[in-house]
Amino acid sequence: MEFNKENTKDRLFADILLPLPLPRPFTYRIPDTEREKVNIGSRVIVQFGKKRILTGIIVKVHSIEPDVYEAKDIIEILDDAPSVNAFQLKLFEWMAEYYMCHPGEVLNAALPSGLKVSSESKIQLNPNFEDLEEKIPFADKELLIIEMLEKKEALTFDEVSLIVGKKSGSSLIKSLIKKNRIIVFEEVKEKFTPKIIKKVRLCPPYDQKGNMQELFIKLEKKPKQTDLLLKYIKLTGFLENPDKNTTGINKNLLIEESSLSPFTSLVKAGFFEEYEIVVSRFEEDDEESKYAEVRLSETQQSAKDSILEQFGEKEAVLLHGITGSGKTEIYIELIKNVLSGGSQVLYLLPEIALTTQIVQRLRKIFGDKMGIYHSKFSDNERVETWRGIISGRFSFVVGVRSSIFLPFDNLGLIIIDEEHETSYKQHDPAPRYHARDTALMLARMHHSKTLLGSATPSVESYFQAVNKKWGLVELTQRFGNAKLPQLIAVDVRKEKRDRKLHGDFTGLLTQQIEKSLHERNQVILFQNRRGYAPYISCEDCGHIPKCDNCAVSLTYHLYHKELRCHYCGSHESIPTRCEACGSNKIKTVGLGTEKIEDDIKLLFPDAVTQRMDLDTTRKKNSYQKIIEDFQNNKIDILVGTQMVTKGLDFDRVNLVGILDADSLIHFPDFRAHEKAFQTFTQVSGRAGRREKAGTVILQTSSINHPVIGKLLQQDYSGFFNTEISEREKFHYPPFYRLISITFKDPDAGIASKGADRLFGKLKYFIPKEQILGPEQPLINKIRNYYLEEIILKFERNKANLPAIKFKIKEAIEKVLAETAFKNSIIVCDVDPV
DNA sequence: AGCACGCCGACT
DNA sequence: GTCGGCGTGCTC
C-alpha cells in the first residue's frame, strides 16, 4: 500500500530497517525536502544513536507520530527508485522468521557493502576556538596537526596517525578535543564508485575531415604533436570514417609509454579535448547477442521435455543425472526458453564450481545478458550486478549462495546445480540460511519454477521427488560414448597382513599409478584432510599437542613447519621435544594431503605432483593456475581435498585414488553415509571422460560396509533406500526437522549450567523425547568458548514451528537475562547441516 | 552490533 | 589522585 505523499499535510514518518541485529525497524521523520523521494525499498541515511550513521531501507511510510520518543529526521534518501523490491523485503522477513534471526541481520547479509554508505570520523579545527591570551600550551606534535588542518581543513584519524606516528595519534586527538582546538565530525560517502575512463577526441572544427589539412599545417613545426595526431587518426580510423571521432579513444591507449607533453600542448591549443565516461566493470559485447547453438542429444531432449511437462503441475523438479550425463546443456536450453519469454533466471552454483570452466561457457552463450555474482568480486562489481538487475541489463545471473538476495522482480526459473552441496548452507554469521531451501521459497514468491540438479541428490531432495512432491527426471547414461569408471575397493587391513602396503598406498593403487603414468595419463588422489598429519604424538608418553583455544589436536603442517589449529587458525612451531615428558621421539599420526604429496614424490620421483587444498589455493589466482597446469598436462598427479571433487573435467584423468574412505564413512554424524557416498561418487566422476573407462581405487578397512557396496555398484537408489529407512527409524530429516541450539560460554561450568537451564525452559512446551542433550559436541571448545548443544526434533508437518520458534526465542532471552550467563552466547541453527 | 555511561585497579 | 578496564543498557 502506497502512502499518498501529495495529499497530506501531516508529518510523514518512515519505518527504517537497519542492518543490525535488532528486533524491529525504527521510526524516523521524513523531512519535507525528501518527501518526493519517499519509496518503500529506497535506501536512506540516518543517524542511529549519538554518532553512528547508517544506511537503512524504508519498509513503511505512515503519519503516526511516535509518542514515547522523538523521531529523528532522515538525513537523506539515497535512491530515486527503490534498491530493494517488495519480493526481497518479503523474503528477508521470511528468512528472519524461519532461520530465527533478526530481519536486520538478513538485510546486512543481503546488501552488498557497496550499497551501504560508510561514515568516517574526521577532525577539523574548531571555528569557535578562542585563546586570546594564548595561555593554552600545545605540544609540538599537536601544533603539527593544527598546521596540517589549517592547510587541509579536515583529516581522517588514519591521516593523523600517518603524520605523528601510529601510537600517539589517538591520544593527541583526544587532547586537542579537550583543549577545544578541534572538533570531530562524520563524513558520509557512498561506497560505490563508478569506473571512469579518460578519453580523447578532436575538437571542432577539426572533427571535420575537411579541416584536417589546416590542422597539419598548424602543426608543421611540431613533429611530436604531428606524430600523436597521426597516431590518433590511425587508431580511430578517422579518415575513413570521421564519425569515429565521437567515440574518441582511450587516453592511455593514445599516450601509452610516450611523454605527456605533446599531448598536453594539443589540448591547450584546443585541438584535442579530454573527457571522461562512466563504463561498466564488466566487458560488454557489441554484437547483438544471439545465443550460441547447443545441440541436445535425444536423451537430453527428452529430459528437457519431461522437465517442462512436470513444471506444469509441480513447482520444482529434481534432475538426477550421473556425472558426465550432460545436465549443463539441458540447463542452458531451459534458460534460453525462460529468457526469451521475458522472465529472469537465477543459476546457483557452489563457490568452487563457479571458478571453473562453466562461467566462460555460459558467457559465450548468453553474452552480456548474464551477470555474475561471486564472493571474489569487489564491492563495486557486486553493486554493478545488483543495479544491472534493476535496470534490466541482466536478466540472467550465475551466482553463489548469496545471489538469492539479488533484486529480481520477475523470476521465471531458478536452477540449483549440485543441489546436495553443503556449502549452500551458511554457517557462521546469521542468517544461517540454506540457499537451496531459501531459493525454493523465493521461487514460490515469484510463481517461478525451480530445477535442482545433482549426480548425488541430497536425501531430503530425493525424498521430495520420490514422494511426488517434486518432479523427477533421471539421466543414467553418460553423454556421448563416455564410459562409467570402474570402481574397486581394496582392503587395507588385508594388504597390511600380506605386507603389500607401501606406506599408505596399497599394492594395487601403486601399480595403477605406475600404469597411468606409463601411459602418460593423469591421476587424481583424494584425501579429505589437509596438512601433513592430523596430529603428532610422543612415542614415549603418548602426549598429543592440543590447541589452547579449541578442543582439538593440532594438525602437523610440514610445508609451513608449524602445528596449526583448523578451527581457530592459531599456529605454533613444531616441538623438537615432547612438551610433557621431554622425549625427542615424536611421530606423526594419520595422513593429510601434504604427506601424500611427500610420499608420492618419493615413490614416483619422475612424475610431477601437485597438491590442491585450502593451503595451496589461498592466493587469488592459485586455484586457477593449478587447474590450468593440470589441463595443460604440466601435472601428472594431483593430490587434493574436497576441492578435486568439483567440476574438473579432464580427458586424460583415468585413475582416481581415494586414500582413506573410512574417515568419512565413520564420521559421527547422521549424514556421514550420505556425505561419503556423495563425495566418493563425485571424485569417481573425475575418472575417464571418453570412450575409455577410468578406474577408481578406494582404500578402506571396512570393505564390507554397505555404503562401500552401494558405491561400487554405483547404486544411488539402493543407497537411498537404506539411508531413508535409517532416517525414518532414528527420527532424522526428512521425516523430522532439526533445530540445533548451541550454548557458548568461556567457562565450561557455566556453559553446562546454562544449557541445562535452557533445557528446563524448553521442556515446558517441547516433549522431552524431542529434545536431545544438552551434550558437549565432539569438539567442545572453539576459540575459547565451551560449547553445549541441544538438538530439537520436530515431526515434519506435525508441529506448529513458527509458534515453537517464537517460544524458543523467548526461552533463550530469559536465560540470557540471568546475570550468571552474561557472557554466554546462544546460537540457533535451523535445519543444521 | 556499537557506543556511551558507569564503577573499580595500576599508573603519569 | 586519574586513565582505562569492560559491564550493562539503549539506540527511533
PDB file of C-alpha atoms in Angstrom, chain A residues 318 320 418-422 434 436-437 452 454-470 472 669-678 707 715-729 731-736 796 833:
ATOM      1  CA  LEU A 318      14.893 -32.751  -9.435  1.00  0.00           C
ATOM      2  CA  HIS A 320      19.202 -36.645 -11.115  1.00  0.00           C
ATOM      3  CA  GLU A 418      24.960 -29.519  -7.301  1.00  0.00           C
ATOM      4  CA  GLU A 419      21.885 -29.277  -5.147  1.00  0.00           C
ATOM      5  CA  HIS A 420      23.347 -31.599  -2.481  1.00  0.00           C
ATOM      6  CA  GLU A 421      26.324 -29.347  -1.784  1.00  0.00           C
ATOM      7  CA  THR A 422      26.523 -28.468   1.887  1.00  0.00           C
ATOM      8  CA  HIS A 434      20.250 -22.705   3.258  1.00  0.00           C
ATOM      9  CA  ARG A 436      18.581 -24.199  -1.732  1.00  0.00           C
ATOM     10  CA  ASP A 437      15.650 -24.042   0.635  1.00  0.00           C
ATOM     11  CA  LEU A 452      17.511 -28.853  -8.789  1.00  0.00           C
ATOM     12  CA  SER A 454      22.789 -33.344  -8.902  1.00  0.00           C
ATOM     13  CA  ALA A 455      24.510 -36.612  -9.606  1.00  0.00           C
ATOM     14  CA  THR A 456      24.058 -37.498  -5.973  1.00  0.00           C
ATOM     15  CA  PRO A 457      20.941 -35.740  -4.694  1.00  0.00           C
ATOM     16  CA  SER A 458      20.599 -34.994  -1.041  1.00  0.00           C
ATOM     17  CA  VAL A 459      18.403 -37.489   0.766  1.00  0.00           C
ATOM     18  CA  GLU A 460      15.939 -34.695   1.533  1.00  0.00           C
ATOM     19  CA  SER A 461      15.537 -33.694  -2.088  1.00  0.00           C
ATOM     20  CA  TYR A 462      15.299 -37.187  -3.466  1.00  0.00           C
ATOM     21  CA  PHE A 463      12.664 -37.906  -0.868  1.00  0.00           C
ATOM     22  CA  GLN A 464      10.608 -34.964  -2.133  1.00  0.00           C
ATOM     23  CA  ALA A 465      10.923 -36.348  -5.635  1.00  0.00           C
ATOM     24  CA  VAL A 466      10.022 -39.955  -4.913  1.00  0.00           C
ATOM     25  CA  ASN A 467       7.080 -38.734  -2.871  1.00  0.00           C
ATOM     26  CA  LYS A 468       5.870 -36.838  -5.945  1.00  0.00           C
ATOM     27  CA  LYS A 469       6.041 -33.504  -4.234  1.00  0.00           C
ATOM     28  CA  TRP A 470       8.583 -32.547  -6.820  1.00  0.00           C
ATOM     29  CA  LEU A 472      11.898 -36.229 -11.057  1.00  0.00           C
ATOM     30  CA  ASP A 669      27.096 -37.526  12.134  1.00  0.00           C
ATOM     31  CA  PHE A 670      23.796 -38.813  10.875  1.00  0.00           C
ATOM     32  CA  ARG A 671      24.647 -37.560   7.409  1.00  0.00           C
ATOM     33  CA  ALA A 672      28.080 -39.231   7.281  1.00  0.00           C
ATOM     34  CA  HIS A 673      26.996 -42.017   4.934  1.00  0.00           C
ATOM     35  CA  GLU A 674      25.272 -39.597   2.635  1.00  0.00           C
ATOM     36  CA  LYS A 675      28.292 -37.325   2.598  1.00  0.00           C
ATOM     37  CA  ALA A 676      30.631 -40.255   1.952  1.00  0.00           C
ATOM     38  CA  PHE A 677      28.507 -41.621  -0.852  1.00  0.00           C
ATOM     39  CA  GLN A 678      28.276 -38.199  -2.478  1.00  0.00           C
ATOM     40  CA  VAL A 707      27.923 -47.798   1.757  1.00  0.00           C
ATOM     41  CA  ASP A 715      23.601 -47.792  -6.927  1.00  0.00           C
ATOM     42  CA  TYR A 716      22.174 -44.478  -5.821  1.00  0.00           C
ATOM     43  CA  SER A 717      18.654 -45.664  -5.281  1.00  0.00           C
ATOM     44  CA  GLY A 718      19.883 -48.659  -3.299  1.00  0.00           C
ATOM     45  CA  PHE A 719      21.864 -46.291  -1.149  1.00  0.00           C
ATOM     46  CA  PHE A 720      18.873 -44.003  -0.816  1.00  0.00           C
ATOM     47  CA  ASN A 721      16.553 -46.782   0.270  1.00  0.00           C
ATOM     48  CA  THR A 722      18.841 -47.956   3.043  1.00  0.00           C
ATOM     49  CA  GLU A 723      19.520 -44.430   4.149  1.00  0.00           C
ATOM     50  CA  ILE A 724      15.908 -43.275   4.133  1.00  0.00           C
ATOM     51  CA  SER A 725      14.792 -46.142   6.359  1.00  0.00           C
ATOM     52  CA  GLU A 726      17.553 -45.310   8.832  1.00  0.00           C
ATOM     53  CA  ARG A 727      16.418 -41.706   8.829  1.00  0.00           C
ATOM     54  CA  GLU A 728      12.858 -42.740   9.493  1.00  0.00           C
ATOM     55  CA  LYS A 729      13.840 -45.160  12.212  1.00  0.00           C
ATOM     56  CA  HIS A 731      13.806 -39.672  13.568  1.00  0.00           C
ATOM     57  CA  TYR A 732      16.038 -37.634  11.336  1.00  0.00           C
ATOM     58  CA  PRO A 733      15.347 -35.426   8.300  1.00  0.00           C
ATOM     59  CA  PRO A 734      13.474 -35.551   6.029  1.00  0.00           C
ATOM     60  CA  PHE A 735      10.970 -37.087   8.473  1.00  0.00           C
ATOM     61  CA  TYR A 736      11.888 -34.723  11.240  1.00  0.00           C
ATOM     62  CA  ARG A 796       7.507 -32.870   9.664  1.00  0.00           C
ATOM     63  CA  VAL A 833      23.917 -29.288   8.007  1.00  0.00           C
TER      64      VAL A 833
END
